[in-house]
Amino acid sequence: PIRICFTAPEYGYSRAVREATMRGALAARLETAIPFPGAEDPQSQLAVPIVAAQRTLGALYVDSDRQMRFTC
């Protein structure tokens, strides 16, 4: 498993840039926002690779709005 911590600031920055652009002259040029699945403001995320026959097939991903949710 790979623990991904504290990526919420990156989402927040992206959201702030988009909201500022929406208030400006370029608002009409913005594409429709595609929301990320899961928590709106994720504080904890966990990704586990799905491997079969030494081949990575995908990943199981979960997130939570609680910090350090997936710790032991």
mmCIF file of N, CA, C and O in Angstrom:
data_model
loop_
_atom_site.group_PDB
_atom_site.id
_atom_site.type_symbol
_atom_site.label_atom_id
_atom_site.label_comp_id
_atom_site.label_asym_id
_atom_site.label_seq_id
_atom_site.Cartn_x
_atom_site.Cartn_y
_atom_site.Cartn_z
ATOM 1 N N PRO A 1 0.824 -1.202 0.000
ATOM 2 C CA PRO A 1 0.000 0.000 0.000
ATOM 3 C C PRO A 1 0.864 1.261 0.000
ATOM 4 O O PRO A 1 1.963 1.267 0.524
ATOM 5 N N ILE A 2 0.341 2.284 -0.581
ATOM 6 C CA ILE A 2 1.007 3.581 -0.601
ATOM 7 C C ILE A 2 0.095 4.565 0.122
ATOM 8 O O ILE A 2 -1.056 4.734 -0.267
ATOM 9 N N ARG A 3 0.605 5.185 1.161
ATOM 10 C CA ARG A 3 -0.181 6.200 1.870
ATOM 11 C C ARG A 3 0.094 7.543 1.220
ATOM 12 O O ARG A 3 1.234 7.954 1.068
ATOM 13 N N ILE A 4 -0.959 8.228 0.826
ATOM 14 C CA ILE A 4 -0.845 9.540 0.195
ATOM 15 C C ILE A 4 -1.382 10.554 1.199
ATOM 16 O O ILE A 4 -2.561 10.540 1.522
ATOM 17 N N CYS A 5 -0.519 11.404 1.687
ATOM 18 C CA CYS A 5 -0.918 12.327 2.762
ATOM 19 C C CYS A 5 -0.977 13.773 2.280
ATOM 20 O O CYS A 5 -0.169 14.197 1.474
ATOM 21 N N PHE A 6 -1.918 14.474 2.808
ATOM 22 C CA PHE A 6 -2.006 15.929 2.706
ATOM 23 C C PHE A 6 -1.992 16.455 1.276
ATOM 24 O O PHE A 6 -1.269 17.385 0.954
ATOM 25 N N THR A 7 -2.793 15.863 0.396
ATOM 26 C CA THR A 7 -2.925 16.392 -0.960
ATOM 27 C C THR A 7 -4.059 17.409 -1.039
ATOM 28 O O THR A 7 -4.232 18.054 -2.064
ATOM 29 N N ALA A 8 -4.812 17.571 0.039
ATOM 30 C CA ALA A 8 -5.923 18.519 0.045
ATOM 31 C C ALA A 8 -5.490 19.940 -0.319
ATOM 32 O O ALA A 8 -6.243 20.637 -1.008
ATOM 33 N N PRO A 9 -4.303 20.412 0.106
ATOM 34 C CA PRO A 9 -3.902 21.769 -0.306
ATOM 35 C C PRO A 9 -3.814 21.926 -1.827
ATOM 36 O O PRO A 9 -4.141 22.982 -2.361
ATOM 37 N N GLU A 10 -3.403 20.867 -2.535
ATOM 38 C CA GLU A 10 -3.342 20.945 -3.993
ATOM 39 C C GLU A 10 -4.740 21.083 -4.587
ATOM 40 O O GLU A 10 -4.957 21.847 -5.521
ATOM 41 N N TYR A 11 -5.696 20.328 -4.065
ATOM 42 C CA TYR A 11 -7.073 20.463 -4.528
ATOM 43 C C TYR A 11 -7.597 21.858 -4.215
ATOM 44 O O TYR A 11 -8.279 22.466 -5.022
ATOM 45 N N GLY A 12 -7.289 22.345 -3.036
ATOM 46 C CA GLY A 12 -7.744 23.678 -2.627
ATOM 47 C C GLY A 12 -7.177 24.762 -3.517
ATOM 48 O O GLY A 12 -7.875 25.711 -3.891
ATOM 49 N N TYR A 13 -5.901 24.639 -3.872
ATOM 50 C CA TYR A 13 -5.264 25.623 -4.758
ATOM 51 C C TYR A 13 -5.947 25.623 -6.121
ATOM 52 O O TYR A 13 -6.282 26.683 -6.667
ATOM 53 N N SER A 14 -6.167 24.442 -6.666
ATOM 54 C CA SER A 14 -6.819 24.329 -7.964
ATOM 55 C C SER A 14 -8.223 24.950 -7.926
ATOM 56 O O SER A 14 -8.621 25.675 -8.838
ATOM 57 N N ARG A 15 -8.944 24.667 -6.873
ATOM 58 C CA ARG A 15 -10.290 25.217 -6.711
ATOM 59 C C ARG A 15 -10.236 26.746 -6.609
ATOM 60 O O ARG A 15 -11.062 27.440 -7.200
ATOM 61 N N ALA A 16 -9.271 27.278 -5.866
ATOM 62 C CA ALA A 16 -9.149 28.733 -5.706
ATOM 63 C C ALA A 16 -8.831 29.410 -7.039
ATOM 64 O O ALA A 16 -9.391 30.478 -7.361
ATOM 65 N N VAL A 17 -7.952 28.802 -7.840
ATOM 66 C CA VAL A 17 -7.617 29.369 -9.148
ATOM 67 C C VAL A 17 -8.850 29.377 -10.041
ATOM 68 O O VAL A 17 -9.148 30.366 -10.713
ATOM 69 N N ARG A 18 -9.589 28.271 -10.033
ATOM 70 C CA ARG A 18 -10.792 28.199 -10.865
ATOM 71 C C ARG A 18 -11.829 29.238 -10.439
ATOM 72 O O ARG A 18 -12.419 29.932 -11.267
ATOM 73 N N GLU A 19 -12.052 29.375 -9.133
ATOM 74 C CA GLU A 19 -13.035 30.345 -8.647
ATOM 75 C C GLU A 19 -12.623 31.777 -8.984
ATOM 76 O O GLU A 19 -13.472 32.594 -9.347
ATOM 77 N N ALA A 20 -11.331 32.082 -8.895
ATOM 78 C CA ALA A 20 -10.852 33.417 -9.258
ATOM 79 C C ALA A 20 -11.050 33.669 -10.746
ATOM 80 O O ALA A 20 -11.441 34.771 -11.160
ATOM 81 N N THR A 21 -10.802 32.652 -11.566
ATOM 82 C CA THR A 21 -10.987 32.793 -13.013
ATOM 83 C C THR A 21 -12.455 33.000 -13.344
ATOM 84 O O THR A 21 -12.793 33.781 -14.243
ATOM 85 N N MET A 22 -13.326 32.327 -12.619
ATOM 86 C CA MET A 22 -14.767 32.468 -12.859
ATOM 87 C C MET A 22 -15.248 33.896 -12.603
ATOM 88 O O MET A 22 -16.209 34.343 -13.215
ATOM 89 N N ARG A 23 -14.576 34.610 -11.727
ATOM 90 C CA ARG A 23 -14.965 35.994 -11.424
ATOM 91 C C ARG A 23 -14.347 36.987 -12.410
ATOM 92 O O ARG A 23 -14.704 38.163 -12.394
ATOM 93 N N GLY A 24 -13.426 36.537 -13.255
ATOM 94 C CA GLY A 24 -12.709 37.430 -14.159
ATOM 95 C C GLY A 24 -13.230 37.391 -15.578
ATOM 96 O O GLY A 24 -14.264 36.795 -15.901
ATOM 97 N N ALA A 25 -12.458 38.023 -16.451
ATOM 98 C CA ALA A 25 -12.839 38.162 -17.856
ATOM 99 C C ALA A 25 -12.785 36.846 -18.625
ATOM 100 O O ALA A 25 -13.405 36.724 -19.675
ATOM 101 N N LEU A 26 -12.064 35.860 -18.110
ATOM 102 C CA LEU A 26 -11.933 34.583 -18.829
ATOM 103 C C LEU A 26 -12.985 33.550 -18.430
ATOM 104 O O LEU A 26 -12.909 32.398 -18.858
ATOM 105 N N ALA A 27 -13.968 33.933 -17.663
ATOM 106 C CA ALA A 27 -14.962 32.987 -17.151
ATOM 107 C C ALA A 27 -15.660 32.213 -18.266
ATOM 108 O O ALA A 27 -15.903 31.015 -18.143
ATOM 109 N N ALA A 28 -15.970 32.868 -19.367
ATOM 110 C CA ALA A 28 -16.686 32.214 -20.465
ATOM 111 C C ALA A 28 -15.836 31.141 -21.146
ATOM 112 O O ALA A 28 -16.370 30.253 -21.808
ATOM 113 N N ARG A 29 -14.519 31.187 -20.974
ATOM 114 C CA ARG A 29 -13.631 30.227 -21.635
ATOM 115 C C ARG A 29 -13.376 28.973 -20.800
ATOM 116 O O ARG A 29 -12.756 28.032 -21.268
ATOM 117 N N LEU A 30 -13.853 28.962 -19.560
ATOM 118 C CA LEU A 30 -13.658 27.791 -18.704
ATOM 119 C C LEU A 30 -14.500 26.621 -19.193
ATOM 120 O O LEU A 30 -15.637 26.794 -19.617
ATOM 121 N N GLU A 31 -13.923 25.447 -19.122
ATOM 122 C CA GLU A 31 -14.680 24.247 -19.440
ATOM 123 C C GLU A 31 -15.506 23.845 -18.224
ATOM 124 O O GLU A 31 -15.243 24.277 -17.103
ATOM 125 N N THR A 32 -16.479 22.986 -18.433
ATOM 126 C CA THR A 32 -17.283 22.480 -17.336
ATOM 127 C C THR A 32 -16.385 21.704 -16.380
ATOM 128 O O THR A 32 -15.578 20.894 -16.807
ATOM 129 N N ALA A 33 -16.517 21.976 -15.113
ATOM 130 C CA ALA A 33 -15.706 21.272 -14.107
ATOM 131 C C ALA A 33 -16.199 19.842 -13.968
ATOM 132 O O ALA A 33 -17.400 19.584 -13.933
ATOM 133 N N ILE A 34 -15.285 18.905 -13.908
ATOM 134 C CA ILE A 34 -15.616 17.502 -13.659
ATOM 135 C C ILE A 34 -15.212 17.209 -12.224
ATOM 136 O O ILE A 34 -14.029 17.241 -11.888
ATOM 137 N N PRO A 35 -16.175 16.967 -11.342
ATOM 138 C CA PRO A 35 -15.833 16.754 -9.933
ATOM 139 C C PRO A 35 -15.071 15.442 -9.733
ATOM 140 O O PRO A 35 -15.337 14.450 -10.407
ATOM 141 N N PHE A 36 -14.123 15.459 -8.812
ATOM 142 C CA PHE A 36 -13.424 14.239 -8.438
ATOM 143 C C PHE A 36 -14.370 13.366 -7.629
ATOM 144 O O PHE A 36 -15.153 13.874 -6.822
ATOM 145 N N PRO A 37 -14.326 12.055 -7.822
ATOM 146 C CA PRO A 37 -15.147 11.184 -6.978
ATOM 147 C C PRO A 37 -14.601 11.178 -5.556
ATOM 148 O O PRO A 37 -13.434 11.467 -5.326
ATOM 149 N N GLY A 38 -15.445 10.866 -4.611
ATOM 150 C CA GLY A 38 -14.985 10.759 -3.224
ATOM 151 C C GLY A 38 -15.268 12.005 -2.425
ATOM 152 O O GLY A 38 -16.125 12.814 -2.768
ATOM 153 N N ALA A 39 -14.525 12.164 -1.354
ATOM 154 C CA ALA A 39 -14.717 13.283 -0.442
ATOM 155 C C ALA A 39 -14.408 14.602 -1.141
ATOM 156 O O ALA A 39 -13.484 14.697 -1.942
ATOM 157 N N GLU A 40 -15.185 15.636 -0.819
ATOM 158 C CA GLU A 40 -14.979 16.947 -1.425
ATOM 159 C C GLU A 40 -13.657 17.568 -0.984
ATOM 160 O O GLU A 40 -12.978 18.235 -1.740
ATOM 161 N N ASP A 41 -13.294 17.340 0.257
ATOM 162 C CA ASP A 41 -12.053 17.890 0.809
ATOM 163 C C ASP A 41 -11.284 16.755 1.486
ATOM 164 O O ASP A 41 -11.237 16.673 2.710
ATOM 165 N N PRO A 42 -10.683 15.838 0.705
ATOM 166 C CA PRO A 42 -10.057 14.659 1.303
ATOM 167 C C PRO A 42 -8.873 15.020 2.202
ATOM 168 O O PRO A 42 -8.034 15.826 1.832
ATOM 169 N N GLN A 43 -8.832 14.405 3.372
ATOM 170 C CA GLN A 43 -7.744 14.606 4.321
ATOM 171 C C GLN A 43 -6.849 13.370 4.392
ATOM 172 O O GLN A 43 -5.716 13.467 4.833
ATOM 173 N N SER A 44 -7.373 12.222 3.991
ATOM 174 C CA SER A 44 -6.606 10.978 3.986
ATOM 175 C C SER A 44 -6.946 10.197 2.723
ATOM 176 O O SER A 44 -8.106 10.167 2.302
ATOM 177 N N GLN A 45 -5.933 9.596 2.132
ATOM 178 C CA GLN A 45 -6.140 8.782 0.945
ATOM 179 C C GLN A 45 -5.256 7.548 1.043
ATOM 180 O O GLN A 45 -4.189 7.590 1.649
ATOM 181 N N LEU A 46 -5.740 6.461 0.451
ATOM 182 C CA LEU A 46 -4.982 5.216 0.460
ATOM 183 C C LEU A 46 -5.181 4.536 -0.890
ATOM 184 O O LEU A 46 -6.309 4.419 -1.364
ATOM 185 N N ALA A 47 -4.079 4.115 -1.511
ATOM 186 C CA ALA A 47 -4.140 3.397 -2.779
ATOM 187 C C ALA A 47 -3.393 2.073 -2.626
ATOM 188 O O ALA A 47 -2.285 2.041 -2.099
ATOM 189 N N VAL A 48 -4.025 0.981 -3.065
ATOM 190 C CA VAL A 48 -3.425 -0.355 -2.985
ATOM 191 C C VAL A 48 -3.411 -0.931 -4.393
ATOM 192 O O VAL A 48 -4.458 -1.032 -5.040
ATOM 193 N N PRO A 49 -2.231 -1.302 -4.902
ATOM 194 C CA PRO A 49 -2.175 -1.858 -6.258
ATOM 195 C C PRO A 49 -2.839 -3.233 -6.327
ATOM 196 O O PRO A 49 -2.767 -4.015 -5.387
ATOM 197 N N ILE A 50 -3.483 -3.507 -7.448
ATOM 198 C CA ILE A 50 -4.067 -4.821 -7.716
ATOM 199 C C ILE A 50 -3.129 -5.522 -8.693
ATOM 200 O O ILE A 50 -2.972 -5.088 -9.831
ATOM 201 N N VAL A 51 -2.472 -6.589 -8.214
ATOM 202 C CA VAL A 51 -1.444 -7.274 -8.994
ATOM 203 C C VAL A 51 -1.830 -8.739 -9.165
ATOM 204 O O VAL A 51 -2.255 -9.395 -8.212
ATOM 205 N N ALA A 52 -1.683 -9.245 -10.383
ATOM 206 C CA ALA A 52 -1.915 -10.666 -10.674
ATOM 207 C C ALA A 52 -0.885 -11.104 -11.704
ATOM 208 O O ALA A 52 -0.670 -10.404 -12.706
ATOM 209 N N ALA A 53 -0.233 -12.233 -11.444
ATOM 210 C CA ALA A 53 0.770 -12.779 -12.360
ATOM 211 C C ALA A 53 1.846 -11.741 -12.692
ATOM 212 O O ALA A 53 2.202 -11.543 -13.843
ATOM 213 N N GLN A 54 2.300 -11.048 -11.683
ATOM 214 C CA GLN A 54 3.343 -10.024 -11.805
ATOM 215 C C GLN A 54 2.972 -8.894 -12.749
ATOM 216 O O GLN A 54 3.822 -8.236 -13.334
ATOM 217 N N ARG A 55 1.679 -8.650 -12.875
ATOM 218 C CA ARG A 55 1.196 -7.570 -13.733
ATOM 219 C C ARG A 55 0.249 -6.691 -12.926
ATOM 220 O O ARG A 55 -0.673 -7.206 -12.288
ATOM 221 N N THR A 56 0.475 -5.395 -12.941
ATOM 222 C CA THR A 56 -0.413 -4.466 -12.238
ATOM 223 C C THR A 56 -1.659 -4.247 -13.083
ATOM 224 O O THR A 56 -1.579 -3.777 -14.219
ATOM 225 N N LEU A 57 -2.816 -4.587 -12.516
ATOM 226 C CA LEU A 57 -4.080 -4.480 -13.238
ATOM 227 C C LEU A 57 -4.831 -3.195 -12.922
ATOM 228 O O LEU A 57 -5.681 -2.763 -13.684
ATOM 229 N N GLY A 58 -4.536 -2.618 -11.776
ATOM 230 C CA GLY A 58 -5.252 -1.412 -11.369
ATOM 231 C C GLY A 58 -4.900 -1.061 -9.949
ATOM 232 O O GLY A 58 -3.873 -1.502 -9.418
ATOM 233 N N ALA A 59 -5.762 -0.287 -9.335
ATOM 234 C CA ALA A 59 -5.536 0.108 -7.946
ATOM 235 C C ALA A 59 -6.877 0.282 -7.243
ATOM 236 O O ALA A 59 -7.866 0.684 -7.858
ATOM 237 N N LEU A 60 -6.871 -0.046 -5.977
ATOM 238 C CA LEU A 60 -8.025 0.208 -5.119
ATOM 239 C C LEU A 60 -7.725 1.508 -4.393
ATOM 240 O O LEU A 60 -6.674 1.650 -3.764
ATOM 241 N N TYR A 61 -8.610 2.468 -4.494
ATOM 242 C CA TYR A 61 -8.370 3.795 -3.928
ATOM 243 C C TYR A 61 -9.536 4.170 -3.017
ATOM 244 O O TYR A 61 -10.701 3.999 -3.394
ATOM 245 N N VAL A 62 -9.224 4.662 -1.843
ATOM 246 C CA VAL A 62 -10.242 5.164 -0.914
ATOM 247 C C VAL A 62 -9.750 6.487 -0.349
ATOM 248 O O VAL A 62 -8.550 6.747 -0.264
ATOM 249 N N ASP A 63 -10.703 7.345 0.025
ATOM 250 C CA ASP A 63 -10.328 8.583 0.701
ATOM 251 C C ASP A 63 -11.319 8.876 1.814
ATOM 252 O O ASP A 63 -12.382 8.253 1.909
ATOM 253 N N SER A 64 -10.936 9.794 2.682
ATOM 254 C CA SER A 64 -11.755 10.141 3.830
ATOM 255 C C SER A 64 -11.578 11.628 4.132
ATOM 256 O O SER A 64 -10.538 12.212 3.825
ATOM 257 N N ASP A 65 -12.592 12.211 4.729
ATOM 258 C CA ASP A 65 -12.479 13.609 5.130
ATOM 259 C C ASP A 65 -11.822 13.756 6.505
ATOM 260 O O ASP A 65 -11.698 14.860 7.011
ATOM 261 N N ARG A 66 -11.368 12.650 7.093
ATOM 262 C CA ARG A 66 -10.693 12.670 8.402
ATOM 263 C C ARG A 66 -9.195 12.462 8.223
ATOM 264 O O ARG A 66 -8.775 11.527 7.523
ATOM 265 N N GLN A 67 -8.368 13.308 8.843
ATOM 266 C CA GLN A 67 -6.915 13.170 8.751
ATOM 267 C C GLN A 67 -6.446 11.867 9.390
ATOM 268 O O GLN A 67 -6.975 11.445 10.402
ATOM 269 N N MET A 68 -5.460 11.245 8.741
ATOM 270 C CA MET A 68 -4.828 10.018 9.239
ATOM 271 C C MET A 68 -5.827 8.886 9.447
ATOM 272 O O MET A 68 -5.666 8.049 10.327
ATOM 273 N N ARG A 69 -6.866 8.837 8.663
ATOM 274 C CA ARG A 69 -7.943 7.846 8.796
ATOM 275 C C ARG A 69 -7.437 6.415 8.632
ATOM 276 O O ARG A 69 -7.912 5.498 9.284
ATOM 277 N N PHE A 70 -6.473 6.191 7.773
ATOM 278 C CA PHE A 70 -6.054 4.839 7.431
ATOM 279 C C PHE A 70 -4.749 4.419 8.108
ATOM 280 O O PHE A 70 -4.010 3.601 7.592
ATOM 281 N N THR A 71 -4.468 4.970 9.264
ATOM 282 C CA THR A 71 -3.264 4.592 9.980
ATOM 283 C C THR A 71 -3.529 3.368 10.854
ATOM 284 O O THR A 71 -4.669 3.077 11.213
ATOM 285 N N CYS A 72 -2.482 2.657 11.182
ATOM 286 C CA CYS A 72 -2.610 1.454 12.013
ATOM 287 C C CYS A 72 -2.666 1.826 13.480
ATOM 288 O O CYS A 72 -2.168 2.756 13.929
#
